Amino acid sequence: MADEVTRVQKFDEEFEKNDKKWMKDLARHRRFVVYRIIIIVAAIAGALFFIYNNYKNMVYTDYSILNTIQYEDSSGARFKRFNGNVLKYSRDGATAFNMDNQMLFNQTYEMQNPMVDICGDYVALGDYKGTKIYILNSEGLQGQIDTTLPVQRFSIAGNGNIAVVLEEDDVTWVKLYNKEGEVVASDRTTMKKSGFPLSMDISENGIMLNISYIYIDSGKISSSVAFYNFGSVGQNEIDNLVSGYNYDDETITYVQFMTENTAFALGNKTFSIFKGDQRPERVFEVACEDDITCVFNNESYIGLVYTQTSDTEPYRIDVYNTDGEMILSQPFNLDYTDILFNKNLMIIYNANECVIYDTNGVEKYNGLFKNSIVTMVPNGNITRYLFVSGSRTDDIQLK
C-alpha cells in the first residue's frame, strides 16, 4: 500500500513537472507569435509610411498620352467637366461623351445664351431669359421644363430636382421642379419682401436650397442667406424656411453646397460656413479681402484666390477645410483660366500650361501642354486627366 502511495506521489510530481514545462513552452510560443506579429505590423507600417512619404514628395515632370479622341471642331462650343466625362455645348445643342468614345447623349436645341449646371450625373441646360430647360443624365434626356416666365438662373440636384429663378416684372419667383417638370414648391419674392435672389444652390439630395438675397436697408445694400428644407422638417415651416442670416451693408455674391450638410457663402466682406442637414447653422465666419478673383471647392476644401501686389507672385490661394481652418496660403504666378480641386490637389491651368500643388503646398507638377487645351478633367485618380481642346481629347498620365 505504501508503495502504491509512493508511485502515485511520483506520478503527480512528474505530471506537475511536465505541466509546468508545457506551460513554459506555451508561454514561449505565445511570445514568439506576438513578437512575429509585432514585426509584421511594424514592417507593414514601415512600408505604408514609405509609400505615403514617397507619394507626398513625388514630383511629376512630364505626362504621357494614353488615348486620344479626335472629333470635328465646333466653333463657339464650350466644354465642362461632367461626372468624369466631358460635356460639349453650344447654341445649337449639347453632347456628352466618355474616353471610350461613347456618346452619352446628343441633345439639339436653339439658344441664344445657353446656361448649364451640373450635379453628379445630372445636367441642366437652359437659355438665359428663355422658358425651356432640358434635364439630362448619362442615359439621355430625363425631362423638360416649360416655365412660361423668363429663366434667370437655375441649380440642379443629383436626383434631377431643379430650383429655378423666374422673372415677372417686379416680382421674382423661386420654383422647385422635379425632373418630370412638375412644380414641387414655389415662392414669390419681391425686393420689399425678402430681396432679389443673387446666388442659389440646391443640395445634391434635392432637399435643401440655399439662396442669397440682396436688398436695400436704410439706404444701404445688404444681404441675407436663407436655407429652405423641402423634406419633412421644412413642411412645418412657413415657405419651408428653416434658417437665415443677415449681412448688413454687404453683398453675398456666392453660395454653394459642399456636401448635403455643409455649405458656404462668400461676400465682399465676409466668408461663412454653415453646417446641418436639416437646419443649417453658421459655424464659422471670417472677414475677407475684397480682391477675391475666384472661388472653387470640392467636398473637403474651399479655395479663395486673391490678387496681390507682388510682381513675381501676383496671386494667392487661401485653402480652408469644412471647419473653417485655413490649412494653406499658397502664392503663385500663373495667369490662369481655371482652378479646381482633385482630391487634395489644386490644379491651376490656362490654355498652354499647368501647375499643381497639394494642400501642404508641395508643387507636384509644373509644365507646358503639348497641345493647347480649353478644359482639364480629372479622370479617376490624382495622376490621370483628360485634356480637352476644340478638336480632340487626350487621356493623359502624369509621370
CSV table of C-alpha atoms in Angstrom, one decimal, residues 52-394:
chain,number,residue,atom,x,y,z
A,52,TYR,CA,3.0,57.6,-48.3
A,53,ASN,CA,6.2,59.6,-47.9
A,54,ASN,CA,7.1,58.7,-51.5
A,55,TYR,CA,3.7,59.9,-52.7
A,56,LYS,CA,3.9,63.0,-50.5
A,57,ASN,CA,7.2,64.0,-52.0
A,58,MET,CA,6.5,62.7,-55.5
A,59,VAL,CA,7.0,65.4,-58.2
A,60,TYR,CA,5.8,64.9,-61.8
A,61,THR,CA,7.9,66.3,-64.6
A,62,ASP,CA,6.0,65.2,-67.7
A,63,TYR,CA,3.0,63.3,-68.9
A,64,SER,CA,2.3,60.6,-71.5
A,65,ILE,CA,-0.8,60.4,-73.7
A,66,LEU,CA,-2.6,57.1,-73.2
A,67,ASN,CA,-5.5,57.6,-75.6
A,68,THR,CA,-6.8,60.3,-78.0
A,69,ILE,CA,-10.3,61.0,-79.4
A,70,GLN,CA,-10.5,63.2,-82.5
A,71,TYR,CA,-13.7,64.9,-83.4
A,72,GLU,CA,-15.0,67.7,-85.6
A,73,ASP,CA,-14.0,71.2,-84.5
A,74,SER,CA,-17.0,73.2,-83.4
A,75,SER,CA,-16.6,76.9,-83.4
A,76,GLY,CA,-18.1,78.6,-80.4
A,77,ALA,CA,-18.5,75.4,-78.4
A,78,ARG,CA,-17.8,75.3,-74.7
A,79,PHE,CA,-16.7,72.4,-72.5
A,80,LYS,CA,-17.4,71.4,-68.9
A,81,ARG,CA,-16.5,68.5,-66.6
A,82,PHE,CA,-19.4,66.1,-66.3
A,83,ASN,CA,-19.1,63.3,-63.8
A,84,GLY,CA,-15.7,62.2,-65.1
A,85,ASN,CA,-16.9,62.7,-68.7
A,86,VAL,CA,-16.9,65.7,-71.0
A,87,LEU,CA,-19.9,67.9,-71.8
A,88,LYS,CA,-19.7,69.9,-75.0
A,89,TYR,CA,-22.4,72.6,-75.6
A,90,SER,CA,-23.2,75.5,-77.9
A,91,ARG,CA,-26.1,77.5,-79.1
A,92,ASP,CA,-27.3,74.5,-81.3
A,93,GLY,CA,-27.1,71.6,-78.8
A,94,ALA,CA,-25.1,69.6,-76.3
A,95,THR,CA,-23.1,66.4,-76.5
A,96,ALA,CA,-21.6,64.3,-73.7
A,97,PHE,CA,-19.0,61.6,-74.3
A,98,ASN,CA,-16.5,59.5,-72.4
A,99,MET,CA,-13.0,58.4,-73.2
A,100,ASP,CA,-14.2,55.1,-74.7
A,101,ASN,CA,-15.5,57.4,-77.5
A,102,GLN,CA,-19.1,56.6,-76.5
A,103,MET,CA,-21.7,59.3,-76.9
A,104,LEU,CA,-23.8,59.6,-73.7
A,105,PHE,CA,-26.3,61.9,-75.2
A,106,ASN,CA,-26.8,64.4,-78.1
A,107,GLN,CA,-29.4,67.0,-77.4
A,108,THR,CA,-30.3,69.5,-80.1
A,109,TYR,CA,-31.9,72.9,-79.3
A,110,GLU,CA,-31.7,76.6,-80.2
A,111,MET,CA,-30.5,79.0,-77.6
A,112,GLN,CA,-29.0,82.5,-77.6
A,113,ASN,CA,-27.2,82.3,-74.4
A,114,PRO,CA,-27.1,78.7,-73.0
A,115,MET,CA,-26.6,78.2,-69.3
A,116,VAL,CA,-25.6,74.9,-67.7
A,117,ASP,CA,-25.5,73.4,-64.2
A,118,ILE,CA,-24.1,70.0,-63.3
A,119,CYS,CA,-24.5,67.9,-60.2
A,120,GLY,CA,-23.3,64.3,-60.1
A,121,ASP,CA,-24.8,62.5,-63.1
A,122,TYR,CA,-27.4,65.3,-63.9
A,123,VAL,CA,-27.1,68.2,-66.3
A,124,ALA,CA,-29.5,71.1,-66.7
A,125,LEU,CA,-29.3,73.2,-69.9
A,126,GLY,CA,-31.4,76.3,-70.4
A,127,ASP,CA,-31.4,79.7,-72.2
A,128,TYR,CA,-30.9,82.8,-70.2
A,129,LYS,CA,-34.2,84.7,-70.4
A,130,GLY,CA,-35.7,81.7,-72.2
A,131,THR,CA,-38.5,79.5,-71.0
A,132,LYS,CA,-37.3,75.9,-71.5
A,133,ILE,CA,-34.8,73.8,-69.5
A,134,TYR,CA,-33.6,70.3,-70.5
A,135,ILE,CA,-32.7,67.8,-67.8
A,136,LEU,CA,-30.3,65.1,-68.9
A,137,ASN,CA,-28.0,62.4,-67.4
A,138,SER,CA,-25.6,59.9,-68.9
A,139,GLU,CA,-28.6,57.9,-70.2
A,140,GLY,CA,-30.0,60.8,-72.1
A,141,LEU,CA,-32.9,63.2,-71.8
A,142,GLN,CA,-34.8,62.7,-68.5
A,143,GLY,CA,-37.2,65.6,-68.6
A,144,GLN,CA,-38.1,69.1,-69.9
A,145,ILE,CA,-39.4,72.1,-68.1
A,146,ASP,CA,-41.5,74.8,-69.8
A,147,THR,CA,-41.6,77.8,-67.4
A,148,THR,CA,-43.7,80.3,-69.3
A,149,LEU,CA,-41.7,83.0,-67.4
A,150,PRO,CA,-38.1,84.0,-68.4
A,151,VAL,CA,-35.4,82.0,-66.7
A,152,GLN,CA,-32.8,83.9,-64.8
A,153,ARG,CA,-30.8,81.1,-63.2
A,154,PHE,CA,-31.2,77.5,-62.0
A,155,SER,CA,-29.4,74.9,-59.9
A,156,ILE,CA,-29.8,71.1,-60.4
A,157,ALA,CA,-29.6,68.4,-57.7
A,158,GLY,CA,-28.1,64.9,-58.0
A,159,ASN,CA,-31.6,63.4,-58.2
A,160,GLY,CA,-32.8,65.6,-61.1
A,161,ASN,CA,-34.7,68.1,-59.0
A,162,ILE,CA,-34.0,71.7,-60.1
A,163,ALA,CA,-34.5,75.1,-58.5
A,164,VAL,CA,-35.3,77.9,-60.9
A,165,VAL,CA,-35.4,81.7,-60.5
A,166,LEU,CA,-38.0,83.3,-62.8
A,167,GLU,CA,-38.7,86.9,-63.7
A,168,GLU,CA,-42.2,88.6,-63.7
A,169,ASP,CA,-41.9,92.4,-63.8
A,170,ASP,CA,-41.0,93.5,-60.3
A,171,VAL,CA,-41.7,90.0,-58.9
A,172,THR,CA,-39.3,87.1,-58.8
A,173,TRP,CA,-40.4,83.5,-58.4
A,174,VAL,CA,-38.3,80.7,-57.0
A,175,LYS,CA,-39.7,77.4,-58.1
A,176,LEU,CA,-38.6,73.8,-57.4
A,177,TYR,CA,-39.3,71.3,-60.1
A,178,ASN,CA,-38.8,67.5,-60.3
A,179,LYS,CA,-37.2,66.1,-63.4
A,180,GLU,CA,-40.6,65.4,-65.0
A,181,GLY,CA,-41.2,69.1,-65.0
A,182,GLU,CA,-43.8,69.2,-62.2
A,183,VAL,CA,-43.7,72.1,-59.7
A,184,VAL,CA,-42.8,70.7,-56.2
A,185,ALA,CA,-42.7,74.1,-54.4
A,186,SER,CA,-43.0,77.8,-55.2
A,187,ASP,CA,-42.1,81.1,-53.5
A,188,ARG,CA,-43.0,84.6,-54.7
A,189,THR,CA,-40.4,87.2,-53.7
A,190,THR,CA,-40.1,91.0,-54.1
A,191,MET,CA,-37.4,93.5,-53.1
A,192,LYS,CA,-39.7,94.7,-50.3
A,193,LYS,CA,-40.5,91.2,-49.0
A,194,SER,CA,-37.1,89.4,-49.0
A,195,GLY,CA,-35.0,91.0,-51.7
A,196,PHE,CA,-33.7,89.9,-55.0
A,197,PRO,CA,-32.1,86.4,-55.3
A,198,LEU,CA,-28.5,86.9,-56.3
A,199,SER,CA,-27.0,83.4,-55.9
A,200,MET,CA,-28.5,79.9,-55.4
A,201,ASP,CA,-27.5,76.3,-54.9
A,202,ILE,CA,-29.5,73.1,-54.2
A,203,SER,CA,-28.0,70.2,-52.2
A,204,GLU,CA,-27.2,67.0,-54.0
A,205,ASN,CA,-30.1,65.1,-52.5
A,206,GLY,CA,-32.5,67.9,-53.6
A,207,ILE,CA,-33.8,68.6,-50.1
A,208,MET,CA,-32.0,71.8,-49.1
A,209,LEU,CA,-32.0,75.0,-51.1
A,210,ASN,CA,-29.6,77.9,-50.3
A,211,ILE,CA,-30.3,81.4,-51.6
A,212,SER,CA,-28.6,84.7,-51.1
A,213,TYR,CA,-30.8,87.8,-51.4
A,214,ILE,CA,-29.8,91.4,-51.9
A,215,TYR,CA,-32.0,94.2,-50.6
A,216,ILE,CA,-32.0,97.9,-49.6
A,217,ASP,CA,-31.9,98.6,-45.9
A,218,SER,CA,-31.8,102.2,-44.6
A,219,GLY,CA,-30.4,103.3,-47.9
A,220,LYS,CA,-27.6,100.6,-47.8
A,221,ILE,CA,-27.3,97.5,-49.9
A,222,SER,CA,-27.5,94.4,-47.5
A,223,SER,CA,-27.8,90.7,-48.0
A,224,SER,CA,-29.3,87.7,-46.4
A,225,VAL,CA,-28.6,83.9,-46.7
A,226,ALA,CA,-31.7,81.7,-46.4
A,227,PHE,CA,-31.9,77.9,-46.2
A,228,TYR,CA,-35.1,76.1,-47.3
A,229,ASN,CA,-35.9,72.5,-46.5
A,230,PHE,CA,-38.2,70.6,-48.8
A,231,GLY,CA,-38.2,67.4,-46.7
A,232,SER,CA,-40.4,66.5,-43.7
A,233,VAL,CA,-38.7,69.1,-41.4
A,234,GLY,CA,-39.4,72.0,-43.7
A,235,GLN,CA,-43.1,71.2,-44.2
A,236,ASN,CA,-43.8,72.5,-40.8
A,237,GLU,CA,-42.2,75.9,-41.5
A,238,ILE,CA,-43.6,79.0,-43.4
A,239,ASP,CA,-42.3,78.8,-47.0
A,240,ASN,CA,-40.1,75.9,-45.9
A,241,LEU,CA,-37.6,78.4,-44.5
A,242,VAL,CA,-35.6,76.7,-41.7
A,243,SER,CA,-32.8,79.2,-41.1
A,244,GLY,CA,-31.5,82.5,-42.2
A,245,TYR,CA,-28.7,85.0,-41.6
A,246,ASN,CA,-28.4,88.8,-42.3
A,247,TYR,CA,-25.3,90.6,-43.6
A,248,ASP,CA,-25.7,94.3,-43.1
A,249,ASP,CA,-24.1,96.6,-45.6
A,250,GLU,CA,-22.7,93.7,-47.6
A,251,THR,CA,-23.3,91.8,-50.8
A,252,ILE,CA,-23.2,88.0,-50.6
A,253,THR,CA,-22.4,87.1,-54.2
A,254,TYR,CA,-21.9,83.3,-54.0
A,255,VAL,CA,-23.4,80.4,-52.1
A,256,GLN,CA,-22.6,76.8,-52.6
A,257,PHE,CA,-23.2,73.3,-51.0
A,258,MET,CA,-20.1,71.3,-50.5
A,259,THR,CA,-22.0,68.2,-49.2
A,260,GLU,CA,-25.6,67.6,-48.2
A,261,ASN,CA,-24.9,69.1,-44.8
A,262,THR,CA,-22.2,71.7,-45.4
A,263,ALA,CA,-22.4,75.0,-47.3
A,264,PHE,CA,-20.6,78.2,-47.6
A,265,ALA,CA,-21.3,81.8,-48.5
A,266,LEU,CA,-18.9,84.4,-49.9
A,267,GLY,CA,-19.4,88.2,-49.9
A,268,ASN,CA,-17.4,91.3,-50.5
A,269,LYS,CA,-16.5,91.4,-46.7
A,270,THR,CA,-17.3,88.0,-45.2
A,271,PHE,CA,-16.7,84.3,-45.8
A,272,SER,CA,-19.0,82.0,-43.8
A,273,ILE,CA,-19.5,78.2,-43.4
A,274,PHE,CA,-22.8,76.6,-42.4
A,275,LYS,CA,-23.5,73.0,-41.2
A,276,GLY,CA,-26.6,71.0,-40.6
A,277,ASP,CA,-28.6,68.6,-42.8
A,278,GLN,CA,-32.0,69.9,-41.6
A,279,ARG,CA,-31.5,73.4,-40.2
A,280,PRO,CA,-28.0,74.7,-41.2
A,281,GLU,CA,-26.3,76.9,-38.7
A,282,ARG,CA,-23.4,79.3,-39.2
A,283,VAL,CA,-20.4,77.6,-37.6
A,284,PHE,CA,-17.6,79.8,-39.0
A,285,GLU,CA,-17.2,83.4,-40.2
A,286,VAL,CA,-14.2,85.5,-41.1
A,287,ALA,CA,-13.6,88.9,-42.7
A,288,CYS,CA,-12.1,88.6,-46.1
A,289,GLU,CA,-10.4,90.9,-48.5
A,290,ASP,CA,-12.3,92.5,-51.3
A,291,ASP,CA,-10.0,91.4,-54.1
A,292,ILE,CA,-11.1,87.8,-54.4
A,293,THR,CA,-10.9,86.9,-58.1
A,294,CYS,CA,-12.0,83.2,-57.9
A,295,VAL,CA,-13.6,80.7,-55.6
A,296,PHE,CA,-13.6,76.9,-56.1
A,297,ASN,CA,-14.3,73.9,-53.9
A,298,ASN,CA,-14.8,70.2,-53.6
A,299,GLU,CA,-16.5,68.3,-50.7
A,300,SER,CA,-13.5,68.8,-48.4
A,301,TYR,CA,-11.9,72.2,-49.3
A,302,ILE,CA,-12.7,75.7,-50.3
A,303,GLY,CA,-10.1,77.8,-52.2
A,304,LEU,CA,-10.2,81.6,-52.3
A,305,VAL,CA,-8.0,83.2,-54.9
A,306,TYR,CA,-6.7,86.8,-54.3
A,307,THR,CA,-4.7,89.2,-56.3
A,308,GLN,CA,-1.5,90.5,-54.8
A,309,THR,CA,0.8,93.5,-55.4
A,310,SER,CA,3.8,91.2,-55.9
A,311,ASP,CA,5.3,91.3,-59.4
A,312,THR,CA,6.7,87.8,-59.0
A,313,GLU,CA,3.7,86.1,-57.4
A,314,PRO,CA,0.6,88.2,-58.3
A,315,TYR,CA,-1.9,85.6,-57.0
A,316,ARG,CA,-2.5,83.7,-53.7
A,317,ILE,CA,-4.8,80.8,-52.8
A,318,ASP,CA,-6.1,80.5,-49.2
A,319,VAL,CA,-7.4,77.0,-48.6
A,320,TYR,CA,-10.0,76.3,-45.9
A,321,ASN,CA,-11.4,73.0,-44.6
A,322,THR,CA,-15.0,72.5,-43.7
A,323,ASP,CA,-14.4,73.6,-40.1
A,324,GLY,CA,-13.1,77.0,-41.3
A,325,GLU,CA,-9.4,76.2,-40.6
A,326,MET,CA,-7.1,77.8,-43.1
A,327,ILE,CA,-4.7,75.0,-43.9
A,328,LEU,CA,-2.7,76.7,-46.7
A,329,SER,CA,-1.9,80.1,-48.1
A,330,GLN,CA,-0.2,79.5,-51.4
A,331,PRO,CA,1.2,82.2,-53.7
A,332,PHE,CA,1.6,81.5,-57.5
A,333,ASN,CA,2.3,83.4,-60.7
A,334,LEU,CA,0.4,81.5,-63.4
A,335,ASP,CA,-2.2,83.6,-65.3
A,336,TYR,CA,-5.0,81.0,-65.0
A,337,THR,CA,-8.2,80.4,-66.9
A,338,ASP,CA,-9.5,77.8,-64.4
A,339,ILE,CA,-8.6,76.3,-61.0
A,340,LEU,CA,-10.1,73.1,-59.5
A,341,PHE,CA,-9.5,70.6,-56.7
A,342,ASN,CA,-8.8,66.9,-57.4
A,343,LYS,CA,-9.0,65.3,-54.0
A,344,ASN,CA,-6.2,67.1,-52.1
A,345,LEU,CA,-4.6,68.6,-55.2
A,346,MET,CA,-5.1,72.1,-56.6
A,347,ILE,CA,-4.9,72.3,-60.4
A,348,ILE,CA,-4.2,75.7,-61.8
A,349,TYR,CA,-4.0,76.0,-65.6
A,350,ASN,CA,-4.5,78.0,-68.7
A,351,ALA,CA,-4.6,77.0,-72.4
A,352,ASN,CA,-0.9,76.3,-72.5
A,353,GLU,CA,0.5,75.4,-69.1
A,354,CYS,CA,-0.4,74.0,-65.7
A,355,VAL,CA,0.9,74.0,-62.1
A,356,ILE,CA,-0.3,71.5,-59.4
A,357,TYR,CA,0.1,71.9,-55.7
A,358,ASP,CA,-1.1,69.7,-52.9
A,359,THR,CA,-2.8,71.1,-49.8
A,360,ASN,CA,0.6,71.0,-48.0
A,361,GLY,CA,1.9,73.5,-50.5
A,362,VAL,CA,4.2,70.9,-52.3
A,363,GLU,CA,4.5,71.6,-56.0
A,364,LYS,CA,3.6,68.3,-57.7
A,365,TYR,CA,3.8,69.4,-61.4
A,366,ASN,CA,4.7,72.4,-63.4
A,367,GLY,CA,4.9,72.2,-67.2
A,368,LEU,CA,3.6,73.1,-70.6
A,369,PHE,CA,0.9,71.2,-72.6
A,370,LYS,CA,1.8,69.5,-75.8
A,371,ASN,CA,-1.4,70.8,-77.3
A,372,SER,CA,-3.5,73.9,-76.4
A,373,ILE,CA,-6.5,72.9,-74.2
A,374,VAL,CA,-9.7,74.5,-73.1
A,375,THR,CA,-10.7,72.2,-70.2
A,376,MET,CA,-8.9,69.8,-67.8
A,377,VAL,CA,-10.9,67.0,-66.3
A,378,PRO,CA,-9.7,64.6,-63.5
A,379,ASN,CA,-10.0,61.0,-64.8
A,380,GLY,CA,-10.2,58.7,-61.8
A,381,ASN,CA,-7.1,59.4,-59.7
A,382,ILE,CA,-4.6,62.2,-59.0
A,383,THR,CA,-2.4,61.4,-61.9
A,384,ARG,CA,-5.0,60.8,-64.7
A,385,TYR,CA,-6.6,63.7,-66.6
A,386,LEU,CA,-8.5,64.5,-69.8
A,387,PHE,CA,-7.1,67.4,-71.8
A,388,VAL,CA,-9.9,68.8,-73.8
A,389,SER,CA,-9.4,71.0,-76.9
A,390,GLY,CA,-11.7,72.1,-79.7
A,391,SER,CA,-11.0,69.1,-81.9
A,392,ARG,CA,-9.5,66.4,-79.6
A,393,THR,CA,-9.4,65.0,-76.1
A,394,ASP,CA,-6.3,63.3,-74.7
